[in-house]
Structures are given as structure tokens and as C-alpha cells.
PDB file of C-alpha atoms and ligand atoms in Angstrom:
ATOM      1  CA  MET A   1     -14.953 -14.961   4.285  1.00 92.00           C
ATOM      2  CA  THR A   2     -13.667 -11.669   5.138  1.00 97.00           C
ATOM      3  CA  GLN A   3      -9.997 -10.323   5.811  1.00 96.00           C
ATOM      4  CA  ASP A   4     -10.926 -10.482   9.304  1.00 97.00           C
ATOM      5  CA  GLU A   5     -12.384 -14.028   9.466  1.00 97.00           C
ATOM      6  CA  LEU A   6      -9.080 -15.070   7.620  1.00 98.00           C
ATOM      7  CA  LYS A   7      -6.768 -13.413  10.237  1.00 98.00           C
ATOM      8  CA  ALA A   8      -8.768 -15.007  13.064  1.00 98.00           C
ATOM      9  CA  ALA A   9      -8.501 -18.411  11.041  1.00 98.00           C
ATOM     10  CA  VAL A  10      -4.792 -18.087  10.924  1.00 98.00           C
ATOM     11  CA  ALA A  11      -4.649 -17.080  14.592  1.00 98.00           C
ATOM     12  CA  ASP A  12      -6.804 -20.099  15.535  1.00 98.00           C
ATOM     13  CA  ALA A  13      -4.217 -22.110  13.408  1.00 98.00           C
ATOM     14  CA  ALA A  14      -1.270 -21.012  15.532  1.00 98.00           C
ATOM     15  CA  VAL A  15      -3.181 -22.033  18.515  1.00 98.00           C
ATOM     16  CA  LYS A  16      -2.998 -25.468  17.181  1.00 98.00           C
ATOM     17  CA  GLU A  17       0.683 -25.137  15.860  1.00 98.00           C
ATOM     18  CA  ILE A  18       1.903 -24.495  19.463  1.00 98.00           C
ATOM     19  CA  GLU A  19      -0.861 -25.801  22.182  1.00 98.00           C
ATOM     20  CA  PRO A  20       0.913 -29.267  22.131  1.00 97.00           C
ATOM     21  CA  HIS A  21       4.480 -27.829  22.928  1.00 98.00           C
ATOM     22  CA  LEU A  22       3.399 -25.491  26.113  1.00 98.00           C
ATOM     23  CA  GLU A  23       5.431 -26.125  28.947  1.00 98.00           C
ATOM     24  CA  LYS A  24       5.102 -24.719  32.622  1.00 97.00           C
ATOM     25  CA  ASP A  25       8.258 -22.934  31.895  1.00 97.00           C
ATOM     26  CA  THR A  26       7.656 -22.046  27.862  1.00 98.00           C
ATOM     27  CA  VAL A  27       8.017 -18.236  26.791  1.00 98.00           C
ATOM     28  CA  LEU A  28       6.313 -17.378  23.736  1.00 98.00           C
ATOM     29  CA  GLY A  29       7.554 -14.435  21.496  1.00 98.00           C
ATOM     30  CA  ILE A  30       4.489 -12.300  20.306  1.00 98.00           C
ATOM     31  CA  GLY A  31       4.618 -10.251  17.595  1.00 98.00           C
ATOM     32  CA  THR A  32       2.469  -7.066  16.789  1.00 98.00           C
ATOM     33  CA  GLY A  33      -0.708  -5.959  15.027  1.00 98.00           C
ATOM     34  CA  SER A  34      -4.192  -6.981  14.176  1.00 98.00           C
ATOM     35  CA  THR A  35      -3.415 -10.713  13.431  1.00 98.00           C
ATOM     36  CA  ALA A  36      -1.199 -10.867  16.355  1.00 98.00           C
ATOM     37  CA  ASN A  37      -3.833  -9.528  18.673  1.00 98.00           C
ATOM     38  CA  LEU A  38      -6.359 -12.144  17.281  1.00 98.00           C
ATOM     39  CA  PHE A  39      -3.659 -14.775  18.726  1.00 98.00           C
ATOM     40  CA  ILE A  40      -2.749 -12.875  21.961  1.00 98.00           C
ATOM     41  CA  ASP A  41      -6.795 -12.875  22.474  1.00 98.00           C
ATOM     42  CA  ARG A  42      -6.974 -16.713  22.199  1.00 98.00           C
ATOM     43  CA  LEU A  43      -4.087 -17.253  24.621  1.00 98.00           C
ATOM     44  CA  GLY A  44      -5.786 -15.980  27.369  1.00 97.00           C
ATOM     45  CA  PRO A  45      -7.475 -19.135  28.172  1.00 97.00           C
ATOM     46  CA  LEU A  46      -4.233 -20.975  28.204  1.00 98.00           C
ATOM     47  CA  ARG A  47      -2.407 -18.675  30.383  1.00 97.00           C
ATOM     48  CA  ASP A  48      -2.304 -21.370  33.052  1.00 97.00           C
ATOM     49  CA  ARG A  49      -0.626 -23.742  30.430  1.00 98.00           C
ATOM     50  CA  PHE A  50       2.826 -21.851  29.713  1.00 98.00           C
ATOM     51  CA  LYS A  51       4.938 -19.290  31.894  1.00 98.00           C
ATOM     52  CA  GLY A  52       4.636 -15.980  30.103  1.00 98.00           C
ATOM     53  CA  ALA A  53       5.720 -14.078  26.901  1.00 98.00           C
ATOM     54  CA  VAL A  54       8.269 -11.622  25.248  1.00 98.00           C
ATOM     55  CA  ALA A  55       6.258  -9.060  23.504  1.00 98.00           C
ATOM     56  CA  SER A  56       7.513  -7.290  20.429  1.00 98.00           C
ATOM     57  CA  SER A  57       5.771  -3.764  21.315  1.00 98.00           C
ATOM     58  CA  GLU A  58       4.414  -1.953  24.299  1.00 98.00           C
ATOM     59  CA  ALA A  59       0.760  -2.673  22.571  1.00 98.00           C
ATOM     60  CA  SER A  60       1.163  -6.295  22.634  1.00 98.00           C
ATOM     61  CA  ALA A  61       2.705  -6.032  26.022  1.00 98.00           C
ATOM     62  CA  LYS A  62      -0.469  -4.575  27.478  1.00 98.00           C
ATOM     63  CA  ARG A  63      -3.087  -7.092  25.502  1.00 98.00           C
ATOM     64  CA  LEU A  64      -0.912  -9.721  27.137  1.00 98.00           C
ATOM     65  CA  GLN A  65      -1.310  -8.418  30.924  1.00 98.00           C
ATOM     66  CA  ALA A  66      -4.838  -7.398  30.501  1.00 98.00           C
ATOM     67  CA  LEU A  67      -5.308 -10.965  30.065  1.00 98.00           C
ATOM     68  CA  GLY A  68      -3.183 -12.221  32.888  1.00 98.00           C
ATOM     69  CA  ILE A  69      -0.431 -13.278  30.668  1.00 98.00           C
ATOM     70  CA  GLU A  70       2.842 -12.186  32.303  1.00 98.00           C
ATOM     71  CA  VAL A  71       5.387 -10.350  30.076  1.00 98.00           C
ATOM     72  CA  PHE A  72       9.169 -10.798  30.472  1.00 98.00           C
ATOM     73  CA  GLU A  73      12.073  -8.400  29.258  1.00 98.00           C
ATOM     74  CA  LEU A  74      13.864 -10.396  26.222  1.00 98.00           C
ATOM     75  CA  ASN A  75      17.451  -9.976  28.355  1.00 97.00           C
ATOM     76  CA  ASN A  76      16.070 -12.181  31.135  1.00 97.00           C
ATOM     77  CA  VAL A  77      14.734 -15.051  28.944  1.00 97.00           C
ATOM     78  CA  GLY A  78      17.237 -15.782  26.418  1.00 91.00           C
ATOM     79  CA  ASP A  79      15.982 -18.150  23.573  1.00 96.00           C
ATOM     80  CA  VAL A  80      12.028 -18.304  23.033  1.00 98.00           C
ATOM     81  CA  PRO A  81      10.816 -21.513  21.281  1.00 98.00           C
ATOM     82  CA  PHE A  82       8.194 -19.758  19.132  1.00 98.00           C
ATOM     83  CA  TYR A  83       7.663 -16.202  17.466  1.00 98.00           C
ATOM     84  CA  ILE A  84       4.108 -15.727  16.071  1.00 98.00           C
ATOM     85  CA  ASP A  85       3.344 -12.608  14.230  1.00 98.00           C
ATOM     86  CA  GLY A  86       1.781 -11.275  11.340  1.00 98.00           C
ATOM     87  CA  ALA A  87       3.386  -9.573   8.136  1.00 98.00           C
ATOM     88  CA  ASP A  88       2.507  -7.009   5.655  1.00 98.00           C
ATOM     89  CA  GLU A  89       3.870  -9.094   2.673  1.00 98.00           C
ATOM     90  CA  VAL A  90       5.223 -12.500   2.593  1.00 98.00           C
ATOM     91  CA  ASN A  91       6.752 -14.645  -0.630  1.00 98.00           C
ATOM     92  CA  ALA A  92       7.652 -18.273  -1.335  1.00 98.00           C
ATOM     93  CA  ASN A  93      10.821 -18.269   0.739  1.00 98.00           C
ATOM     94  CA  LEU A  94       8.789 -17.153   3.766  1.00 98.00           C
ATOM     95  CA  GLN A  95      10.579 -14.137   3.535  1.00 98.00           C
ATOM     96  CA  MET A  96       8.876 -10.865   4.800  1.00 98.00           C
ATOM     97  CA  ILE A  97       8.289  -6.821   4.867  1.00 98.00           C
ATOM     98  CA  LYS A  98       7.097  -5.926   7.968  1.00 98.00           C
ATOM     99  CA  GLY A  99       6.354  -2.636  10.268  1.00 98.00           C
ATOM    100  CA  GLY A 100       3.138  -1.473   9.065  1.00 98.00           C
ATOM    101  CA  GLY A 101       2.778  -1.004  13.001  1.00 97.00           C
ATOM    102  CA  ALA A 102       5.874   0.316  13.265  1.00 98.00           C
ATOM    103  CA  ALA A 103       7.211  -2.229  15.475  1.00 98.00           C
ATOM    104  CA  LEU A 104       9.767  -3.687  13.271  1.00 98.00           C
ATOM    105  CA  THR A 105      12.904  -3.303  15.058  1.00 98.00           C
ATOM    106  CA  ARG A 106      11.599  -4.930  18.311  1.00 98.00           C
ATOM    107  CA  GLU A 107      10.181  -7.729  16.020  1.00 98.00           C
ATOM    108  CA  LYS A 108      13.410  -8.292  14.587  1.00 98.00           C
ATOM    109  CA  ILE A 109      14.911  -8.907  17.735  1.00 98.00           C
ATOM    110  CA  VAL A 110      12.392 -11.331  19.408  1.00 98.00           C
ATOM    111  CA  ALA A 111      12.417 -13.524  15.870  1.00 98.00           C
ATOM    112  CA  ALA A 112      16.169 -13.700  15.950  1.00 98.00           C
ATOM    113  CA  CYS A 113      16.152 -15.091  19.777  1.00 98.00           C
ATOM    114  CA  ALA A 114      13.081 -17.591  18.287  1.00 98.00           C
ATOM    115  CA  LYS A 115      13.690 -21.358  17.641  1.00 98.00           C
ATOM    116  CA  ARG A 116      10.852 -21.221  15.476  1.00 98.00           C
ATOM    117  CA  PHE A 117       9.233 -18.217  13.438  1.00 98.00           C
ATOM    118  CA  ILE A 118       5.599 -19.082  12.807  1.00 98.00           C
ATOM    119  CA  CYS A 119       4.163 -16.168  10.313  1.00 98.00           C
ATOM    120  CA  ILE A 120       0.165 -15.890  10.532  1.00 98.00           C
ATOM    121  CA  ALA A 121      -1.110 -13.850   7.714  1.00 98.00           C
ATOM    122  CA  ASP A 122      -4.341 -13.618   5.451  1.00 98.00           C
ATOM    123  CA  GLY A 123      -4.210 -14.402   1.969  1.00 98.00           C
ATOM    124  CA  SER A 124      -3.779 -10.955   0.773  1.00 98.00           C
ATOM    125  CA  LYS A 125      -0.345 -10.744   2.377  1.00 98.00           C
ATOM    126  CA  TYR A 126       1.444 -13.152   0.000  1.00 98.00           C
ATOM    127  CA  VAL A 127       3.187 -11.733  -3.158  1.00 98.00           C
ATOM    128  CA  ASN A 128       5.559 -13.261  -5.791  1.00 98.00           C
ATOM    129  CA  GLN A 129       7.727  -9.873  -5.156  1.00 98.00           C
ATOM    130  CA  LEU A 130       8.141  -7.812  -2.025  1.00 98.00           C
ATOM    131  CA  GLY A 131       8.064  -4.217  -2.330  1.00 98.00           C
ATOM    132  CA  ASN A 132       4.314  -3.482  -3.029  1.00 98.00           C
ATOM    133  CA  PHE A 133       3.861  -2.857   0.404  1.00 98.00           C
ATOM    134  CA  PRO A 134       6.019   0.415   1.480  1.00 98.00           C
ATOM    135  CA  LEU A 135       9.095  -0.881   3.135  1.00 98.00           C
ATOM    136  CA  PRO A 136       9.262   0.710   6.485  1.00 98.00           C
ATOM    137  CA  VAL A 137      13.004   1.698   7.737  1.00 98.00           C
ATOM    138  CA  GLU A 138      13.311   2.827  11.368  1.00 98.00           C
ATOM    139  CA  VAL A 139      15.745   6.131  11.614  1.00 98.00           C
ATOM    140  CA  ILE A 140      17.562   7.644  14.777  1.00 98.00           C
ATOM    141  CA  PRO A 141      15.813  10.791  14.042  1.00 98.00           C
ATOM    142  CA  MET A 142      18.803  12.774  13.525  1.00 98.00           C
ATOM    143  CA  ALA A 143      19.890  10.916  10.658  1.00 98.00           C
ATOM    144  CA  ARG A 144      16.168  11.333   8.793  1.00 98.00           C
ATOM    145  CA  SER A 145      16.975  13.110   6.029  1.00 98.00           C
ATOM    146  CA  TYR A 146      20.768  11.756   5.460  1.00 98.00           C
ATOM    147  CA  VAL A 147      19.234   8.287   5.498  1.00 98.00           C
ATOM    148  CA  ALA A 148      16.071   9.321   3.144  1.00 98.00           C
ATOM    149  CA  ARG A 149      18.931  10.573   0.519  1.00 98.00           C
ATOM    150  CA  GLU A 150      20.816   7.659   0.746  1.00 98.00           C
ATOM    151  CA  LEU A 151      17.508   5.302   0.154  1.00 98.00           C
ATOM    152  CA  VAL A 152      16.777   7.516  -3.145  1.00 98.00           C
ATOM    153  CA  LYS A 153      20.246   6.267  -4.333  1.00 98.00           C
ATOM    154  CA  LEU A 154      18.660   2.763  -3.878  1.00 98.00           C
ATOM    155  CA  GLY A 155      15.641   3.689  -6.112  1.00 98.00           C
ATOM    156  CA  ALA A 156      13.503   4.224  -3.356  1.00 98.00           C
ATOM    157  CA  ASP A 157      10.939   6.918  -2.827  1.00 98.00           C
ATOM    158  CA  PRO A 158      11.364   7.461   0.798  1.00 98.00           C
ATOM    159  CA  VAL A 159       8.359   9.271   2.975  1.00 98.00           C
ATOM    160  CA  TYR A 160       8.632  10.078   6.705  1.00 98.00           C
ATOM    161  CA  ARG A 161       5.721   8.508   8.610  1.00 98.00           C
ATOM    162  CA  GLN A 162       4.840  11.835  10.177  1.00 98.00           C
ATOM    163  CA  GLY A 163       3.434  11.777  13.774  1.00 97.00           C
ATOM    164  CA  VAL A 164       4.776   8.141  14.453  1.00 98.00           C
ATOM    165  CA  VAL A 165       7.549   7.681  17.014  1.00 98.00           C
ATOM    166  CA  THR A 166       8.651   3.884  17.466  1.00 98.00           C
ATOM    167  CA  ASP A 167       8.712   2.161  21.190  1.00 98.00           C
ATOM    168  CA  ASN A 168      12.443   2.932  20.662  1.00 98.00           C
ATOM    169  CA  GLY A 169      11.892   6.705  20.298  1.00 98.00           C
ATOM    170  CA  ASN A 170      12.542   6.691  17.011  1.00 98.00           C
ATOM    171  CA  GLN A 171      11.137   7.852  13.290  1.00 98.00           C
ATOM    172  CA  ILE A 172      10.291   5.575  10.427  1.00 98.00           C
ATOM    173  CA  ILE A 173      10.916   6.657   6.697  1.00 98.00           C
ATOM    174  CA  ASP A 174       8.799   4.130   4.379  1.00 98.00           C
ATOM    175  CA  CYS A 175      10.270   3.298   0.879  1.00 98.00           C
ATOM    176  CA  PHE A 176       7.501   3.399  -1.604  1.00 98.00           C
ATOM    177  CA  ASP A 177       8.056   2.389  -5.414  1.00 96.00           C
ATOM    178  CA  PHE A 178      10.431   0.047  -4.469  1.00 98.00           C
ATOM    179  CA  MET A 179       9.866  -3.522  -5.765  1.00 98.00           C
ATOM    180  CA  ILE A 180      13.223  -5.889  -4.270  1.00 98.00           C
ATOM    181  CA  ASP A 181      14.983  -8.385  -6.523  1.00 98.00           C
ATOM    182  CA  ASP A 182      17.280  -9.850  -3.572  1.00 98.00           C
ATOM    183  CA  PRO A 183      15.669  -9.526  -0.453  1.00 98.00           C
ATOM    184  CA  ALA A 184      18.465 -10.517   1.615  1.00 98.00           C
ATOM    185  CA  SER A 185      20.968  -8.290   0.043  1.00 98.00           C
ATOM    186  CA  MET A 186      18.561  -5.036   0.149  1.00 98.00           C
ATOM    187  CA  GLU A 187      18.195  -5.886   3.914  1.00 98.00           C
ATOM    188  CA  ALA A 188      21.919  -5.708   4.583  1.00 98.00           C
ATOM    189  CA  ARG A 189      22.540  -2.495   2.179  1.00 98.00           C
ATOM    190  CA  ILE A 190      19.552  -0.756   3.927  1.00 98.00           C
ATOM    191  CA  ASN A 191      20.954  -1.866   7.282  1.00 98.00           C
ATOM    192  CA  ALA A 192      24.596  -0.831   6.601  1.00 98.00           C
ATOM    193  CA  ILE A 193      23.223   3.165   5.784  1.00 98.00           C
ATOM    194  CA  VAL A 194      24.485   4.948   9.275  1.00 98.00           C
ATOM    195  CA  GLY A 195      21.471   6.018  10.656  1.00 98.00           C
ATOM    196  CA  VAL A 196      19.388   3.155  10.260  1.00 98.00           C
ATOM    197  CA  VAL A 197      18.447   1.047  13.293  1.00 98.00           C
ATOM    198  CA  THR A 198      16.999  -1.554  11.000  1.00 98.00           C
ATOM    199  CA  ASN A 199      14.507  -1.869   7.907  1.00 98.00           C
ATOM    200  CA  GLY A 200      11.244  -4.178   7.924  1.00 98.00           C
ATOM    201  CA  LEU A 201      12.821  -6.745   5.469  1.00 98.00           C
ATOM    202  CA  PHE A 202      12.795 -10.066   7.329  1.00 98.00           C
ATOM    203  CA  ALA A 203      14.787 -12.090   4.525  1.00 98.00           C
ATOM    204  CA  GLN A 204      18.035 -13.273   6.338  1.00 98.00           C
ATOM    205  CA  ARG A 205      15.705 -14.736   9.388  1.00 97.00           C
ATOM    206  CA  GLY A 206      12.395 -15.186   7.804  1.00 98.00           C
ATOM    207  CA  ALA A 207       9.595 -17.426   8.686  1.00 98.00           C
ATOM    208  CA  ASP A 208       9.954 -20.972   9.330  1.00 98.00           C
ATOM    209  CA  VAL A 209       6.160 -21.905   8.918  1.00 98.00           C
ATOM    210  CA  LEU A 210       3.877 -19.907   7.288  1.00 98.00           C
ATOM    211  CA  LEU A 211       0.160 -20.460   7.932  1.00 98.00           C
ATOM    212  CA  LEU A 212      -1.833 -18.318   5.137  1.00 98.00           C
ATOM    213  CA  GLY A 213      -5.509 -17.637   5.400  1.00 98.00           C
ATOM    214  CA  LYS A 214      -7.426 -18.471   2.198  1.00 98.00           C
ATOM    215  CA  THR A 215     -11.330 -18.933   1.723  1.00 97.00           C
ATOM    216  CA  ASP A 216     -10.935 -22.584   1.247  1.00 97.00           C
ATOM    217  CA  GLY A 217      -8.857 -23.040   4.625  1.00 97.00           C
ATOM    218  CA  VAL A 218      -5.411 -22.172   5.863  1.00 98.00           C
ATOM    219  CA  GLU A 219      -2.636 -23.351   4.238  1.00 98.00           C
ATOM    220  CA  ARG A 220       0.395 -24.455   6.047  1.00 98.00           C
ATOM    221  CA  THR A 221       4.234 -24.109   4.300  1.00 98.00           C
ATOM    222  CA  ALA A 222       7.227 -25.042   6.395  1.00 97.00           C
ATOM    223  CA  LEU A 223      10.836 -24.153   5.387  1.00 96.00           C
ATOM    224  CA  ARG A 224      12.374 -26.024   8.373  1.00 84.00           C
TER     225      ARG A 224
HETATM  226  C1  LIG B   1       3.679  -4.424  12.999  1.00 65.28           C
HETATM  227  C2  LIG B   1       4.079  -5.401  12.216  1.00 65.28           C
HETATM  228  C3  LIG B   1       2.544  -6.488  11.640  1.00 65.28           C
HETATM  229  O1  LIG B   1       3.113  -7.541  11.692  1.00 65.28           O
HETATM  230  C4  LIG B   1       1.996  -6.008  10.009  1.00 65.28           C
HETATM  231  O2  LIG B   1       1.913  -4.783   9.815  1.00 65.28           O
HETATM  232  C5  LIG B   1       0.888  -6.978   9.893  1.00 65.28           C
HETATM  233  O3  LIG B   1      -0.265  -6.113  10.783  1.00 65.28           O
HETATM  234  P1  LIG B   1      -1.712  -6.818  10.428  1.00 65.28           P
HETATM  235  O4  LIG B   1      -1.566  -8.243  11.361  1.00 65.28           O
HETATM  236  O5  LIG B   1      -2.472  -5.758  11.197  1.00 65.28           O
HETATM  237  O6  LIG B   1      -2.064  -6.482   9.113  1.00 65.28           O
HETATM  238  O7  LIG B   1       4.699  -5.734  11.149  1.00 65.28           O
HETATM  239  O8  LIG B   1       4.855  -3.814  13.101  1.00 65.28           O
END
């Protein structure tokens, strides 16, 4: 199976996971990226079964709206029962690196408001140790150089993601050569640097369920 077929399989599995819980007043939290896009596409035919969605990016919001799904402001919704999103890396504790698509901050905010985070990923995203994928850090533009120097002190090789402006008007630094022993502690240390908006470690609030696409089927892991 190709990587795209594995992504499609986990998108199908996520629909099966949430469909029995859809109610007329359900607002879903929706992530960003190619796997999340496949999930969004599958929500189109179900649009009359739930109220709408909160999106973690402008791109996902547009895709949802194009399918006739109403997109709500998170501030007007409160908690969401599910947040469904992809990952760049995920480990056995369902901690993740996210933000390859630069949407990490909004993703983390919607995930924080979700009762259940369902991570959908093809098998290539599963790792024993997080860090092979360069860890994204969203920064206030004027703090970029300062934050980069602080990241070097933590052992990273920071690289400015040229030409990318986040939906929040900020910039992204990617941390290369940065294998992470203790994801929750590193998440907190990086977030404590002045000028950091957030980093792409989703360790303190990881996923509750992982749907991992493998050639022999979708493997489901539930921690909670
Ligand atoms: C975007 C993300 C995505 O979830 C992550 O990059 C995975 O993307 P894809 O599903 O395209 O592999 O965190 O900021």
C-alpha cells in the first residue's frame, strides 16, 4: 500500500470511530495536513448529522466550508468531544511532534479543548524516540534570533523556516538534530523561552487514541 492509501485507511477508521457519537449539536475539532484533509473529505456526506467544526487552520476551515460544513470560532464553542488530526511523529505513549504544516499553535489550542484526541497517521510516523522529524517552534518575529540562540543551548540546531508566516502572523524555527529523551519536560522548557508561542511537542497533552495505518490494517491504540 502507498502512504496515501494508508492515510486514506486511517481517515476511514476515524470516521468509524466518531460516527456513532455524532449528534445534531456536535461540534468536531479538526486538524490540519494531508491526513486531516482526507478525514475532512469524508465528513462531507455526514454534514447533516452534526452541527459543525472548529478548525486548527485557515486551510482546514476553507476545506470544511467548501463541503458545506459550518465552521465555528472556538471561543463560541467551548469544549469539543473529539479532535482529529495527523502527526509528524508519534511514540508508544501517543506523544507527538506536530507542526510540519505550521499549524501547531492552533492545533494545540483545539486539542486542549478536546475531550478525546484521535491521532490519525500512516505507519511511517511511528517512532521509538521523538526528534528525527525537526521540531517546529512558533515564535514572535522579533524574538526569532534570541529564541534560536536559546534553542542551541538546549542542544538543537535551529533553522528558520524561510517564507512561512503562520495563521497567527508568526514565524517558525525548526529544530534539527534534536532527539528528545523526555518530551513533556522539553515541551515545558521550550515553551518557557520568552518569545516562543508554542512548540510542536504534544506530550503534556498527547493523543488519547492512535489509528495507525499499516499494510496489514489499521492498528488502534487507546490510552484512555
Ligand atoms: C500540521 C500538522 C500535521 O498534522 C502534520 O504535519 C502531519 O501532516 P500530514 O498528515 O500531511 O502528514 O501538524 O501542522
